[in-house]
Short mmCIF file of C-alpha atoms in Angstrom, two decimals:
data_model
loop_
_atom_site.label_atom_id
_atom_site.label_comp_id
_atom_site.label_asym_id
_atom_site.label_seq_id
_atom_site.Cartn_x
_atom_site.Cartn_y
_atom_site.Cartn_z
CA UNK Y 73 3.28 1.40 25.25
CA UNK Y 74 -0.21 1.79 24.07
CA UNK Y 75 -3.56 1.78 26.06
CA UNK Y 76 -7.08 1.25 25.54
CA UNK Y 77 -9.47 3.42 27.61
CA UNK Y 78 -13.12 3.95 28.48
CA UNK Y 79 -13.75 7.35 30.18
CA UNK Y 80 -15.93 10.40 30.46
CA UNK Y 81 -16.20 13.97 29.86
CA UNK Y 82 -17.28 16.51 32.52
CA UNK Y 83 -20.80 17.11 30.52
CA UNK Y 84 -21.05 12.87 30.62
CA UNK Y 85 -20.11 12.32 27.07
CA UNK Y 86 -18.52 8.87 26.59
CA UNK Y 87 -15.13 8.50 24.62
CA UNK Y 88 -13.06 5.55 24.04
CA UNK Y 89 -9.63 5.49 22.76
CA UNK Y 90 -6.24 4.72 22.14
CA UNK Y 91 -3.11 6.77 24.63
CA UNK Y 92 0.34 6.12 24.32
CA UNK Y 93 2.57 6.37 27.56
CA UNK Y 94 5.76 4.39 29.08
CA UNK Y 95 3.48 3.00 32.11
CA UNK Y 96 -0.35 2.56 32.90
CA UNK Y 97 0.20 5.43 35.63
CA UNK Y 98 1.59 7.75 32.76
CA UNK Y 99 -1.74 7.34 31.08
CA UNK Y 100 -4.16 8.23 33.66
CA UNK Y 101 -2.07 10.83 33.83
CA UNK Y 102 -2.43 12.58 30.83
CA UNK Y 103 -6.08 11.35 30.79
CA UNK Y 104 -6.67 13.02 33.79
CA UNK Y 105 -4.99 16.26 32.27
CA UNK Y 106 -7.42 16.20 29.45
CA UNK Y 107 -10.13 16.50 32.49
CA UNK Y 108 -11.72 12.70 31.29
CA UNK Y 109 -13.18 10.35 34.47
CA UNK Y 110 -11.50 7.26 32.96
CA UNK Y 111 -13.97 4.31 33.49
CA UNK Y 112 -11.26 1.57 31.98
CA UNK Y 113 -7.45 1.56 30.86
CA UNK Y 114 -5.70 -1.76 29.71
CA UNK Y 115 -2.77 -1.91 27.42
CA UNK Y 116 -3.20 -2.46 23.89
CA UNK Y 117 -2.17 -6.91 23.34
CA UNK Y 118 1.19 -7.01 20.82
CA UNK Y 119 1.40 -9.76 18.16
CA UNK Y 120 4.20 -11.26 16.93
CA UNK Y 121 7.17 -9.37 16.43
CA UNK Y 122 6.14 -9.92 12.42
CA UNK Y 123 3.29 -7.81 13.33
CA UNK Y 124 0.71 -9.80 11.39
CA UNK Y 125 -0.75 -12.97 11.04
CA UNK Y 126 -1.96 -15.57 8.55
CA UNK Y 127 -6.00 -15.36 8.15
CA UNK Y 128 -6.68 -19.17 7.57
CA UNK Y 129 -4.82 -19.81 11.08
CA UNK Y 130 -5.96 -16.92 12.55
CA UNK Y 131 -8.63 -17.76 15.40
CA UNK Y 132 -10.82 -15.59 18.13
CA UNK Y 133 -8.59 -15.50 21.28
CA UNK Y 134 -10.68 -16.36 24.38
CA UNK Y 135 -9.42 -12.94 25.62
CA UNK Y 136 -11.10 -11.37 22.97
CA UNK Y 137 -14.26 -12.23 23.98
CA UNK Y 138 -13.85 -11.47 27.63
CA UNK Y 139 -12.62 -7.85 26.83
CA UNK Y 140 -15.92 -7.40 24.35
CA UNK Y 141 -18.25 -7.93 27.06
CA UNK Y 142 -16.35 -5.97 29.80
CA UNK Y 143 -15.89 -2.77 27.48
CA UNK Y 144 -19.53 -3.62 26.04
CA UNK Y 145 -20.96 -3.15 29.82
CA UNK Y 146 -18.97 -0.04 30.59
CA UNK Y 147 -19.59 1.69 27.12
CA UNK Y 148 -23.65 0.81 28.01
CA UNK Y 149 -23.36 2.00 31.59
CA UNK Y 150 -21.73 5.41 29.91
CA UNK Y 151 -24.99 5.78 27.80
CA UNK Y 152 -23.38 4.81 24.41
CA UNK Y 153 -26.15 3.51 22.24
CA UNK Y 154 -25.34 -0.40 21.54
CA UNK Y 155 -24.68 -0.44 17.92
CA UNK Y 156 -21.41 2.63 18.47
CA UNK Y 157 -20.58 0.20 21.26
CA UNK Y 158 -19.74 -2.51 19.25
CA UNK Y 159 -18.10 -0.43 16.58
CA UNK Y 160 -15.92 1.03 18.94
CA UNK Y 161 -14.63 -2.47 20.02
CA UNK Y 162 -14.35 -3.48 16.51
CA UNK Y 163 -11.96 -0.60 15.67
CA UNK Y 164 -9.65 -1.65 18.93
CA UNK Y 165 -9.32 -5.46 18.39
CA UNK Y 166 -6.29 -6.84 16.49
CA UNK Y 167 -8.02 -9.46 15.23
CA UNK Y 168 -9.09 -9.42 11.70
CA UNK Y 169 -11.21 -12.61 11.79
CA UNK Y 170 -13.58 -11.09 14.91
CA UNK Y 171 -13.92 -7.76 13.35
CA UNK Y 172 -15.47 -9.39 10.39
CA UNK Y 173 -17.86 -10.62 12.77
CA UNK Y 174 -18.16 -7.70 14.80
CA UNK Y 175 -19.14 -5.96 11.19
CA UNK Y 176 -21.95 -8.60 11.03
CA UNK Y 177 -23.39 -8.25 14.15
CA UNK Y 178 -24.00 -4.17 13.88
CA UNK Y 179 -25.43 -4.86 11.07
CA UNK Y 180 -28.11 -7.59 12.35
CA UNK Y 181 -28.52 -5.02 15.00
CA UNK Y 182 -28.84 -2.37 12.66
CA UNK Y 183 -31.45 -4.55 10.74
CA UNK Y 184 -33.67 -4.61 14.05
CA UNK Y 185 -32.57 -7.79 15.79
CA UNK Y 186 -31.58 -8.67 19.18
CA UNK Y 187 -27.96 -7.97 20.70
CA UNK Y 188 -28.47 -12.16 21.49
CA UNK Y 189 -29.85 -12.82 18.43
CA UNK Y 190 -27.10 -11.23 16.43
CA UNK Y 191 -24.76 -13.21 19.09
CA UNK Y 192 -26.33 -16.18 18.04
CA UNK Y 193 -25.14 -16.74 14.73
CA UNK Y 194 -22.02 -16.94 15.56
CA UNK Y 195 -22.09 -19.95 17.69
CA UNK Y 196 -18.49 -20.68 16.84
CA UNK Y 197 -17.45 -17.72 18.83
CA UNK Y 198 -20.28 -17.43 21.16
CA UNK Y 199 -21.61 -19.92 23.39
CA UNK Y 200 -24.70 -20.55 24.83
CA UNK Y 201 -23.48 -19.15 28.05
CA UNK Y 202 -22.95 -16.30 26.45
CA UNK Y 203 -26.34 -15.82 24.65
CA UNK Y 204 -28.64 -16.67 27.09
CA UNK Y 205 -27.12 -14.27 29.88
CA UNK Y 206 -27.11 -11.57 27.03
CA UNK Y 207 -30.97 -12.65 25.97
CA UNK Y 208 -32.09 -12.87 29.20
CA UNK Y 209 -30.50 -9.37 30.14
CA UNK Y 210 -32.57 -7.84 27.27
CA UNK Y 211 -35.76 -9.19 28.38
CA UNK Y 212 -35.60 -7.88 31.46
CA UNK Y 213 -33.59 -4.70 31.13
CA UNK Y 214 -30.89 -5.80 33.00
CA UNK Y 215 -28.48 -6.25 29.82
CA UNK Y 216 -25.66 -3.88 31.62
CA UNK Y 217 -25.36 -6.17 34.81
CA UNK Y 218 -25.86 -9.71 33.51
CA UNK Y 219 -22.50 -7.91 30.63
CA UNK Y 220 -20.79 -7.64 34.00
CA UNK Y 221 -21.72 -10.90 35.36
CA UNK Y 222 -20.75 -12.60 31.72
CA UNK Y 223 -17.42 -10.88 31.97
CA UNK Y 224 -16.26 -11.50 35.68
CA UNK Y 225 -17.47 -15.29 34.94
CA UNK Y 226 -15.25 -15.12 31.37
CA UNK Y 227 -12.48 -13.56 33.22
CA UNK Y 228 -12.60 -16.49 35.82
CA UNK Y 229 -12.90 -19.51 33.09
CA UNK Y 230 -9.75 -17.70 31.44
CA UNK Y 231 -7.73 -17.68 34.80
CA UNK Y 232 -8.69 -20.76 35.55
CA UNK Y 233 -7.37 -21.98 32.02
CA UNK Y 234 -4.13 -20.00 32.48
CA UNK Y 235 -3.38 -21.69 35.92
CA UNK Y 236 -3.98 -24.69 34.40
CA UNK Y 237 -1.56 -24.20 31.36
CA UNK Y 238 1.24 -22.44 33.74
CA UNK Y 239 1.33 -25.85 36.09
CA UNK Y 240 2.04 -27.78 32.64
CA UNK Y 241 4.86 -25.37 31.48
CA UNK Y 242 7.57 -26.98 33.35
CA UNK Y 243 7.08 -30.54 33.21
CA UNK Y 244 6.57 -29.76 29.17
CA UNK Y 245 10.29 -27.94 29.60
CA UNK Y 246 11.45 -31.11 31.14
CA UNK Y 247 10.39 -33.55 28.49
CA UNK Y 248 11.33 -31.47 26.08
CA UNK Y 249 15.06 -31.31 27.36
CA UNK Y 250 15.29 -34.97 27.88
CA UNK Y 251 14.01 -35.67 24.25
CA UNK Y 252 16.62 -33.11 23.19
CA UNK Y 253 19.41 -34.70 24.98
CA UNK Y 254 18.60 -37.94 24.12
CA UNK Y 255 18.45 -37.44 20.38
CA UNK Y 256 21.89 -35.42 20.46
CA UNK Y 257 23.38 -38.48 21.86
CA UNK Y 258 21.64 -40.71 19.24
CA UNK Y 259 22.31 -38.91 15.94
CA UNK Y 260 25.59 -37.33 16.81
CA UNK Y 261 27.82 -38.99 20.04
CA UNK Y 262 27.08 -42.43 19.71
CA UNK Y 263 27.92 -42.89 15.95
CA UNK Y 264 31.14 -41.84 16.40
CA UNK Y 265 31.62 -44.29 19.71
CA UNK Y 266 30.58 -47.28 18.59
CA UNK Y 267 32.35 -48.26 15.71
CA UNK Y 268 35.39 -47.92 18.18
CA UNK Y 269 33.66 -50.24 20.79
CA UNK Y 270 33.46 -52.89 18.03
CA UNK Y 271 37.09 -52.13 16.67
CA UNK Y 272 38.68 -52.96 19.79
CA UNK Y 273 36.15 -56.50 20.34
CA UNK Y 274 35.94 -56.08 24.16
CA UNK Y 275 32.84 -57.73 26.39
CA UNK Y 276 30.45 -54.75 26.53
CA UNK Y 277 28.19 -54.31 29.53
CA UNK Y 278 24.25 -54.64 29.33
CA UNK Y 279 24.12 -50.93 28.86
CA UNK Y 280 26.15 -49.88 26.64
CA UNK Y 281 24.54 -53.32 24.65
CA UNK Y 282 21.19 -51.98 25.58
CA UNK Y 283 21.64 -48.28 23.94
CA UNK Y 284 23.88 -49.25 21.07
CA UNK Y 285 20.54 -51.50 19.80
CA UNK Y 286 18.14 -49.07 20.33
CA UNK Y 287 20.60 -46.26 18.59
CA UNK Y 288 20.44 -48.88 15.59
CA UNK Y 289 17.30 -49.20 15.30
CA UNK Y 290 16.48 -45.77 15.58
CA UNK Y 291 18.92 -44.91 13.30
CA UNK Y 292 17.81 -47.77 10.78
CA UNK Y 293 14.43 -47.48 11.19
CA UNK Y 294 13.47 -43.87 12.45
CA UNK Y 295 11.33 -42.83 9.64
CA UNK Y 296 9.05 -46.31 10.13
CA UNK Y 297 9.09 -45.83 13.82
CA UNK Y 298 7.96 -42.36 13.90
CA UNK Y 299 5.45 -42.87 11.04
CA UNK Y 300 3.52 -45.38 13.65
CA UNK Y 301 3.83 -43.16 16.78
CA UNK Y 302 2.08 -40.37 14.04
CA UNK Y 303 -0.26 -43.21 13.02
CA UNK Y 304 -1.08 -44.03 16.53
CA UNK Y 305 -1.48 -40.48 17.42
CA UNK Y 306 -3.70 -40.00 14.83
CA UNK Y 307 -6.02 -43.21 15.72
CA UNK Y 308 -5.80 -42.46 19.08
CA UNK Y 309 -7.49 -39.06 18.53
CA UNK Y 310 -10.08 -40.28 15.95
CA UNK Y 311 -11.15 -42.82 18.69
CA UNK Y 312 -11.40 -40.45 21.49
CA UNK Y 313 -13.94 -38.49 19.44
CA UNK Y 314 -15.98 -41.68 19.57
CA UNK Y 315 -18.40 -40.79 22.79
CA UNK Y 316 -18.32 -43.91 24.31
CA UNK Y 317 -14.60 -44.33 24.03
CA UNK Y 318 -14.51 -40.33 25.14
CA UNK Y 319 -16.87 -40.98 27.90
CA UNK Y 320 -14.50 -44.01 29.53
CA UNK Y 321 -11.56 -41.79 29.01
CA UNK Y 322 -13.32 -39.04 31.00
CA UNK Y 323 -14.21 -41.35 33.35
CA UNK Y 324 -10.55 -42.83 33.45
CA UNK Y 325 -9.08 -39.33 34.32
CA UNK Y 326 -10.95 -38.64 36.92
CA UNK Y 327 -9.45 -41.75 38.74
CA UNK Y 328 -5.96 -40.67 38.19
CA UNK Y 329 -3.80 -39.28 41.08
CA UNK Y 330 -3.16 -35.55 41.22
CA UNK Y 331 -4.48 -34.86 37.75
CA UNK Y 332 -8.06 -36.58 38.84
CA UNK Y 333 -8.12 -34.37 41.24
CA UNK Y 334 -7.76 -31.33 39.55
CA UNK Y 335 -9.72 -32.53 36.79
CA UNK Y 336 -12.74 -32.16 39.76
CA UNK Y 337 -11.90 -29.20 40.74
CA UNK Y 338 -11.83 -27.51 37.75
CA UNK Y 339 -15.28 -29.33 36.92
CA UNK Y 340 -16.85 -28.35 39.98
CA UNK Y 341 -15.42 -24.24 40.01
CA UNK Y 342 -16.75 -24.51 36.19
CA UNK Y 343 -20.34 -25.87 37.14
CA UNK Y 344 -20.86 -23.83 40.61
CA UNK Y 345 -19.50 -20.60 39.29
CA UNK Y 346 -21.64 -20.94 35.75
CA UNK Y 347 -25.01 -21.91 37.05
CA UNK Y 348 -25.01 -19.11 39.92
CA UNK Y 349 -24.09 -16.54 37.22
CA UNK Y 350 -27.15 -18.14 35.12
CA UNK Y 351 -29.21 -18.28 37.78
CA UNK Y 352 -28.64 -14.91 39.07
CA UNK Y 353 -28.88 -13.21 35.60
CA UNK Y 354 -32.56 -14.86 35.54
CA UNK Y 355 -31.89 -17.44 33.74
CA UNK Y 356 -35.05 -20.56 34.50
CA UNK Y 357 -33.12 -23.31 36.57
CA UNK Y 358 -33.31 -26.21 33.89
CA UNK Y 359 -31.83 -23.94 30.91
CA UNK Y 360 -29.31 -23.23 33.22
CA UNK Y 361 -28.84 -26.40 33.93
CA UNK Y 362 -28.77 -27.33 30.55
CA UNK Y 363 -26.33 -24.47 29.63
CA UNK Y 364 -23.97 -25.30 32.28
CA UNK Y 365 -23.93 -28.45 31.46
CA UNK Y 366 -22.25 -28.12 27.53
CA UNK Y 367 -20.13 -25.29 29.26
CA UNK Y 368 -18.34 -28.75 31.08
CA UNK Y 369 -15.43 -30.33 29.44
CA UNK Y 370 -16.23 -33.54 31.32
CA UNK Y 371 -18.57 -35.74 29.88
CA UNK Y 372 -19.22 -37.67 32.82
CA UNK Y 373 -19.98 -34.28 35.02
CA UNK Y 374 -22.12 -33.70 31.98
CA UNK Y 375 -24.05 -36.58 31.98
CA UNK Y 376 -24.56 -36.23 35.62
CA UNK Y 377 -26.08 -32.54 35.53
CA UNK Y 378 -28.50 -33.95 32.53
CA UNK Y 379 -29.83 -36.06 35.63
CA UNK Y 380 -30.02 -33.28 37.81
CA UNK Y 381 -31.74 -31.22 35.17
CA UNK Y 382 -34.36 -34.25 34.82
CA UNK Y 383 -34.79 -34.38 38.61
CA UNK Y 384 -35.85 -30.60 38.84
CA UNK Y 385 -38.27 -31.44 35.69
CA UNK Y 386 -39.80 -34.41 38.73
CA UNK Y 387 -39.98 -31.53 41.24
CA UNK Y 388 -36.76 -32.62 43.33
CA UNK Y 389 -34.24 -30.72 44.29
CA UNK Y 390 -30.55 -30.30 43.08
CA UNK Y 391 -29.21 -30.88 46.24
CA UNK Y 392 -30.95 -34.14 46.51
CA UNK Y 393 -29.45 -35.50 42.79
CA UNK Y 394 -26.01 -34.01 44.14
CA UNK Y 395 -26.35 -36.59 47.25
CA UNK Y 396 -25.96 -39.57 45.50
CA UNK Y 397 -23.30 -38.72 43.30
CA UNK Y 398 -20.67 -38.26 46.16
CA UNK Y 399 -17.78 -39.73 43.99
CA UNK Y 400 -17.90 -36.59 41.78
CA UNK Y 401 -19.92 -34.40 43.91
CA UNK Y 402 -18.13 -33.88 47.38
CA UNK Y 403 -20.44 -33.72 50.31
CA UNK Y 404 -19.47 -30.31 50.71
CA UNK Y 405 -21.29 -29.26 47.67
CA UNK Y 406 -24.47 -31.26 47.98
CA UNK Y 407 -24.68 -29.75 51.71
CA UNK Y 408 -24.10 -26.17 50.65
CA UNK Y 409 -26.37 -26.33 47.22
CA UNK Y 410 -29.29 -27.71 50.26
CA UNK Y 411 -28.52 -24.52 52.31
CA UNK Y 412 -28.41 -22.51 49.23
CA UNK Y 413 -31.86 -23.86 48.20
CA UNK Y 414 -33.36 -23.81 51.76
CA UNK Y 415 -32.62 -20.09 52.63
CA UNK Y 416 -33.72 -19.27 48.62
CA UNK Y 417 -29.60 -17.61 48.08
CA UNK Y 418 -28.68 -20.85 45.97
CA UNK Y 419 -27.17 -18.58 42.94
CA UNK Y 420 -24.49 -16.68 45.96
CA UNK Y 421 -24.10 -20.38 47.56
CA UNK Y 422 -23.05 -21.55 44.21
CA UNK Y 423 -20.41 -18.75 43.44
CA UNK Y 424 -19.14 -19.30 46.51
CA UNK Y 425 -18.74 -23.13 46.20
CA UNK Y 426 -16.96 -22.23 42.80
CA UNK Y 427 -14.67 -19.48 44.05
CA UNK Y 428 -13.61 -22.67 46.22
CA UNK Y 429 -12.68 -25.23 44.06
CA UNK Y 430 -10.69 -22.28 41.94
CA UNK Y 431 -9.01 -21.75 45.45
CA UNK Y 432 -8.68 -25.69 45.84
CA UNK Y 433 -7.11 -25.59 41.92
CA UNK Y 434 -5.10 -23.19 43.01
CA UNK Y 435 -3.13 -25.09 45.78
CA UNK Y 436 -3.55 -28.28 43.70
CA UNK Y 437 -1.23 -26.42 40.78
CA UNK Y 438 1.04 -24.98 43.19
CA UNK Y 439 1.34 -28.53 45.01
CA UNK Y 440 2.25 -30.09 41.59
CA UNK Y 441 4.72 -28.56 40.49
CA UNK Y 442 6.46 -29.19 44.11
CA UNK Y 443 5.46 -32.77 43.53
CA UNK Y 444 7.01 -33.11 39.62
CA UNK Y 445 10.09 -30.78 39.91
CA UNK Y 446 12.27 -33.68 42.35
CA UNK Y 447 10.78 -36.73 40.29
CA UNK Y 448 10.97 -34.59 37.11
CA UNK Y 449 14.55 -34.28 38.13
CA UNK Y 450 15.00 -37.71 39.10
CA UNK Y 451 14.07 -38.78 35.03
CA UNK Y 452 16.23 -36.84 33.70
CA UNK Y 453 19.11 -38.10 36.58
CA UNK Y 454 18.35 -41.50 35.55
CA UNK Y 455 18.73 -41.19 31.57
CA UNK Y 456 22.11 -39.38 31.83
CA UNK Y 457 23.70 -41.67 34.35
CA UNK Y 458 22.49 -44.68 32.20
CA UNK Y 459 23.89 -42.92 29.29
CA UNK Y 460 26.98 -41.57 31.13
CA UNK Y 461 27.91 -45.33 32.38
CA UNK Y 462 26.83 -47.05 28.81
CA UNK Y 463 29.82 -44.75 27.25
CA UNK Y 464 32.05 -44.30 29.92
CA UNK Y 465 32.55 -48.23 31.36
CA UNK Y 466 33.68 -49.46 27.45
CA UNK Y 467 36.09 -46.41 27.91
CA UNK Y 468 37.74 -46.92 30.93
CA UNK Y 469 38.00 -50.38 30.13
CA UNK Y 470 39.36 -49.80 26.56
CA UNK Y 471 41.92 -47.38 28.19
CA UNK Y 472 43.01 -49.74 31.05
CA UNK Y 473 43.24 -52.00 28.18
CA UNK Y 474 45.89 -50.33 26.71
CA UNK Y 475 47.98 -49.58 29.39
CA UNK Y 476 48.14 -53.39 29.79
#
């Protein structure tokens, strides 16, 4: 295996580079041999077993840009100057795509601009969240703890994606199976049963009538049928670009059993966690307000925090926007955001309240997979008995038939 490390010499001299050992113990081993005080070690991501990829689908993995601003702090912290930072990150990503743009921004910041402003014109890879904590962390010579700050918060919104995307694995497996199943009975069992059912002319039962005409018609008019489900697909996705038609879907979702509910949660970790980390990196509390609030991927929790942004703007508090909105804001929030503002530790109040609800979304992905595996199970129970007992009863009665 190969690692990627960030240490220092005995004089204080940075180094970063590549070590190749069978374990991550291994390598602080012989990093420790070579007298360094290692500062970082992670092992070096593998593609494909291809080893390359295509440019045109090639995009920035979110990963990517949670490592650049964790190595970026540590490299500072070690005294390397800001433009050999970044080069030294460009030479360890795999990506082609965000080297290229890794190139650019040395340059910009070889040309005299801002580490933000160089940031900034790649919007496409760096958000406003990003930016701003960066900007602000310039402006007030803080840039090495608001990188830290940016990082545990990117680490965070990447777990929190990941737990997300495990709870969906195995109901995905599921489906998947059953479509398999289902279509290996269509194309390539029941063509071969039912011309003997209608050989032999006996009274079939309703299901073996019911899946003998929908194996005809899928058989007879597949390519139609699964042009329209493509053509719905497609319409279906053009219309939920539509805001308004978005914004009622949003609004639907969050009504939903089990997925409503973790739809909040991760809404609520997102916006506590994010504006604390804005706030505490200096950021004024309507920009971060404003930040967090295209950080959401809720447009009715963004809407709301436009509100609470226009509130603060009237000299209210957050708190007291956050009261009336107890459908998306628990009382628990409003209540700890007042604290928070009362005792003037609102940016810690809010990191707490977020390290909650990624608790809460926690339990809530755990709880759902308990919740789909028996009814998951049930499904698939259900389509092979009907299936088993649409083939089997012509059978048994053909058979029985013939010992007549």
């Amino acid at each position: 295996m190969k690692f990627t490390y960030i240490a220092r010499t005995k004089i204080g001299k940075a180094e970063t580079g590549i070590v190749e050992a069978p374990n991550s113990l291994e390598a602080k081993k012989i990093l420790l041999a070579r007298d360094l005080i290692l500062l970082s070690i992670r092992p070096v991501e593998r593609r494909g077993k291809m080893g390359f990829v295509i440019p045109f689908f090639e995009g920035i993995p979110f990963l990517d840009k949670v490592l650049f601003a964790q190595h970026l702090a540590l490299m500072i912290k070690v005294g390397l100057p800001l433009g050999e930072s970044i080069a030294t990150i460009r030479e360890q990503t795999r990506s082609r795509k965000f080297k290229k743009i890794l190139d650019e921004i040395i340059r910009s910041i070889n040309s005299g601009h801002s580490l933000a402003d160089s940031l900034a014109r790649h919007p496409q890879v760096f958000n406003t969240l990003y930016v701003n904590i960066i900007k602000v962390g310039e402006e007030s010579g803080t840039l090495e703890e608001n990188l830290e700050r940016l990082s545990l918060q990117l680490e965070k919104s990447y777990q929190l994606r990941n737990k997300v995307k495990a709870a969906m694995v195995y109901p995905s497996i599921i489906l998947i199976s059953i479509i398999v199943l289902s279509a290996g009975i269509i194309f390539f069992v029941l063509p071969k049963i039912i011309p003997i059912f209608k050989a032999f002319d006996i009274p079939l039962p309703l299901a073996t009538r019911v899946l003998i005409w929908f194996t005809e018609n899928i058989q007879n008019y597949g390519l139609f049928i699964l042009i329209g489900i493509v053509a719905l697909v497609v319409i279906l996705n053009l219309l939920s670009r539509v805001k308004p038609v978005k914004f009622l879907i949003h609004k639907f979702t969050l009504k939903l059993p089990i997925i409503g509910s973790m739809t909040k949660d991760i809404n609520l970790a997102h916006f506590s966690r994010t504006l604390g980390v804005l706030l505490k990196s200096g950021v004024p509390v309507v920009s971060a307000l404003n930040i967090t609030q295209t950080t959401l991927g809720n447009l009715l929790y963004q809407r709301e925090l436009e509100g609470v942004a226009e509130e603060i703007k009237r000299g209210k508090s957050i708190s007291d926007y956050l009261k009336k909105k107890e459908k998306i804001f628990p009382s628990m929030v409003s209540r700890m955001v007042g604290v928070g503002e009362k005792t003037g530790n609102l940016e810690e109040t809010l990191i707490y309240v977020g390290n909650f609800y990624e608790g809460e979304l926690d339990r809530s992905t755990k709880s759902l997979s308990t919740i789909l595996e028996p009814i998951l199970l049930l499904i698939i129970g259900l389509v092979v008995g009907f299936i088993a007992l649409a083939i089997i009863t012509p059978i048994y009665e053909i058979t029985r038939g013939l010992h007549l």
